[in-house]
Short mmCIF file of C-alpha atoms in Angstrom, two decimals:
data_model
loop_
_atom_site.label_atom_id
_atom_site.label_comp_id
_atom_site.label_asym_id
_atom_site.label_seq_id
_atom_site.Cartn_x
_atom_site.Cartn_y
_atom_site.Cartn_z
CA UNK A 1 -162.97 81.81 -77.24
CA UNK A 2 -166.21 83.36 -76.03
CA UNK A 3 -169.32 83.87 -78.38
CA UNK A 4 -168.96 87.49 -78.00
CA UNK A 5 -165.30 87.53 -79.93
CA UNK A 6 -166.17 85.03 -82.28
CA UNK A 7 -168.54 87.75 -83.76
CA UNK A 8 -166.09 89.63 -83.61
CA UNK A 9 -163.86 88.09 -85.97
CA UNK A 10 -163.67 89.67 -89.44
CA UNK A 11 -165.52 87.04 -91.91
CA UNK A 12 -163.10 85.79 -94.85
CA UNK A 13 -164.30 83.80 -98.13
CA UNK A 14 -161.70 81.61 -99.82
CA UNK A 15 -162.55 80.88 -102.81
CA UNK A 16 -160.09 78.01 -104.90
CA UNK A 17 -160.56 74.43 -106.52
CA UNK A 18 -157.63 73.12 -105.17
CA UNK A 19 -158.49 71.82 -101.66
CA UNK A 20 -155.02 71.82 -100.98
CA UNK A 21 -154.57 76.01 -101.25
CA UNK A 22 -158.44 75.84 -99.13
CA UNK A 23 -156.76 73.79 -96.68
CA UNK A 24 -153.63 75.91 -96.17
CA UNK A 25 -155.44 79.37 -96.68
CA UNK A 26 -157.08 77.49 -93.21
CA UNK A 27 -154.71 76.45 -91.69
CA UNK A 28 -153.24 79.76 -91.12
CA UNK A 29 -156.36 82.25 -90.72
CA UNK A 30 -158.73 79.87 -89.15
CA UNK A 31 -157.27 81.43 -85.54
CA UNK A 32 -157.87 84.97 -86.22
CA UNK A 33 -160.29 85.35 -88.62
CA UNK A 34 -164.12 83.38 -89.45
CA UNK A 35 -163.07 81.49 -92.44
CA UNK A 36 -165.80 80.30 -94.78
CA UNK A 37 -164.14 78.06 -97.32
CA UNK A 38 -165.70 77.83 -101.14
CA UNK A 39 -164.24 75.56 -104.08
CA UNK A 40 -166.09 77.43 -107.04
CA UNK A 41 -166.76 80.63 -108.39
CA UNK A 42 -170.12 79.48 -108.55
CA UNK A 43 -170.29 78.40 -104.77
CA UNK A 44 -168.73 81.33 -103.77
CA UNK A 45 -171.40 83.47 -105.57
CA UNK A 46 -174.63 81.61 -103.68
CA UNK A 47 -173.14 82.57 -100.52
CA UNK A 48 -172.81 85.84 -101.58
CA UNK A 49 -176.44 85.95 -102.01
CA UNK A 50 -176.81 85.18 -98.17
CA UNK A 51 -173.81 86.68 -96.34
CA UNK A 52 -171.65 89.41 -96.80
CA UNK A 53 -167.97 88.45 -95.95
CA UNK A 54 -165.53 91.18 -94.91
CA UNK A 55 -163.09 90.18 -97.54
CA UNK A 56 -162.60 87.88 -100.46
CA UNK A 57 -159.70 85.57 -101.09
CA UNK A 58 -160.19 84.27 -105.27
CA UNK A 59 -157.86 82.37 -107.10
CA UNK A 60 -157.37 83.23 -110.91
CA UNK A 61 -157.97 80.01 -112.43
CA UNK A 62 -160.67 77.89 -111.59
CA UNK A 63 -162.75 75.28 -113.56
CA UNK A 64 -166.12 76.47 -115.29
CA UNK A 65 -165.76 79.87 -114.38
CA UNK A 66 -162.47 81.80 -113.59
CA UNK A 67 -161.27 84.14 -110.30
CA UNK A 68 -162.05 87.68 -112.89
CA UNK A 69 -165.34 86.03 -114.09
CA UNK A 70 -166.21 85.54 -110.78
CA UNK A 71 -165.24 88.98 -109.12
CA UNK A 72 -167.02 91.04 -112.24
CA UNK A 73 -170.21 89.64 -110.84
CA UNK A 74 -169.40 90.36 -107.59
CA UNK A 75 -168.64 93.55 -108.90
CA UNK A 76 -172.44 93.55 -110.41
CA UNK A 77 -174.11 92.26 -107.15
CA UNK A 78 -175.40 95.59 -105.02
CA UNK A 79 -174.57 94.08 -101.50
CA UNK A 80 -171.12 93.12 -102.55
CA UNK A 81 -169.43 95.14 -104.50
CA UNK A 82 -167.22 97.16 -101.99
CA UNK A 83 -166.50 94.20 -100.08
CA UNK A 84 -161.97 93.85 -100.45
CA UNK A 85 -160.46 91.20 -102.44
CA UNK A 86 -157.42 89.69 -102.45
CA UNK A 87 -156.35 88.06 -106.22
CA UNK A 88 -154.95 84.86 -105.48
CA UNK A 89 -152.75 83.10 -108.71
CA UNK A 90 -150.16 80.62 -109.44
CA UNK A 91 -149.28 82.64 -112.72
CA UNK A 92 -147.71 85.96 -113.25
CA UNK A 93 -149.85 87.22 -115.70
CA UNK A 94 -149.85 91.19 -116.46
CA UNK A 95 -153.54 90.57 -118.27
CA UNK A 96 -154.85 89.45 -115.09
CA UNK A 97 -153.03 92.37 -112.72
CA UNK A 98 -154.55 94.67 -114.99
CA UNK A 99 -157.87 93.82 -115.58
CA UNK A 100 -157.87 92.51 -111.27
CA UNK A 101 -156.99 96.18 -111.12
CA UNK A 102 -159.59 97.56 -113.15
CA UNK A 103 -162.32 95.29 -111.36
CA UNK A 104 -160.94 97.02 -107.96
CA UNK A 105 -158.98 94.25 -105.95
CA UNK A 106 -156.76 95.38 -103.86
CA UNK A 107 -153.98 93.22 -103.44
CA UNK A 108 -152.58 89.89 -105.46
CA UNK A 109 -150.31 87.04 -104.22
CA UNK A 110 -149.18 84.69 -105.81
CA UNK A 111 -149.21 80.58 -104.91
CA UNK A 112 -146.99 79.64 -103.41
CA UNK A 113 -147.50 82.63 -100.36
CA UNK A 114 -145.94 82.13 -97.31
CA UNK A 115 -148.14 82.05 -93.77
CA UNK A 116 -146.10 84.85 -92.93
CA UNK A 117 -146.95 87.09 -96.45
CA UNK A 118 -150.90 86.09 -96.28
CA UNK A 119 -151.60 87.30 -92.24
CA UNK A 120 -150.10 90.42 -93.45
CA UNK A 121 -151.51 91.25 -96.64
CA UNK A 122 -155.12 90.27 -95.03
CA UNK A 123 -153.98 92.69 -91.77
CA UNK A 124 -153.20 95.49 -94.29
CA UNK A 125 -156.35 94.92 -95.97
CA UNK A 126 -158.33 95.57 -92.31
CA UNK A 127 -155.99 97.63 -91.04
CA UNK A 128 -156.13 100.35 -93.91
CA UNK A 129 -160.31 99.38 -93.32
CA UNK A 130 -160.08 100.15 -89.71
CA UNK A 131 -158.47 103.05 -90.34
CA UNK A 132 -161.44 104.34 -93.33
CA UNK A 133 -163.90 103.77 -90.19
CA UNK A 134 -162.14 106.08 -88.40
CA UNK A 135 -161.54 109.13 -90.42
CA UNK A 136 -165.53 108.79 -91.08
CA UNK A 137 -165.69 109.10 -87.52
CA UNK A 138 -163.73 112.13 -87.31
#
């Protein structure tokens, strides 16, 4: 892949405290996207102070600081408040879905997820984003 193509890849920040999940996400997305992985909400926030990804995949249940608390902090960061977020979780919880929706997540994906499902959700976010950009230009 050329350096130009590399620069055009959308950047995704994947946040999960489970290395197996991060490895799986990486194996699914690394060919099509510029993927950055971190294993805690605090590391995600530090990364976001320096860089702005195009999408965040955020685990709900993590040690120290859970995904909901991390998302609250992201939404309070001026440069990051509009970044699309897909929440990842192994637990179906109405309360978490409602809280995530209040914080403006664009999707919610249950673990374990299939490669096809993850790619579909990510593509949907970027497809929607590109359509909005085209509408603004019209």
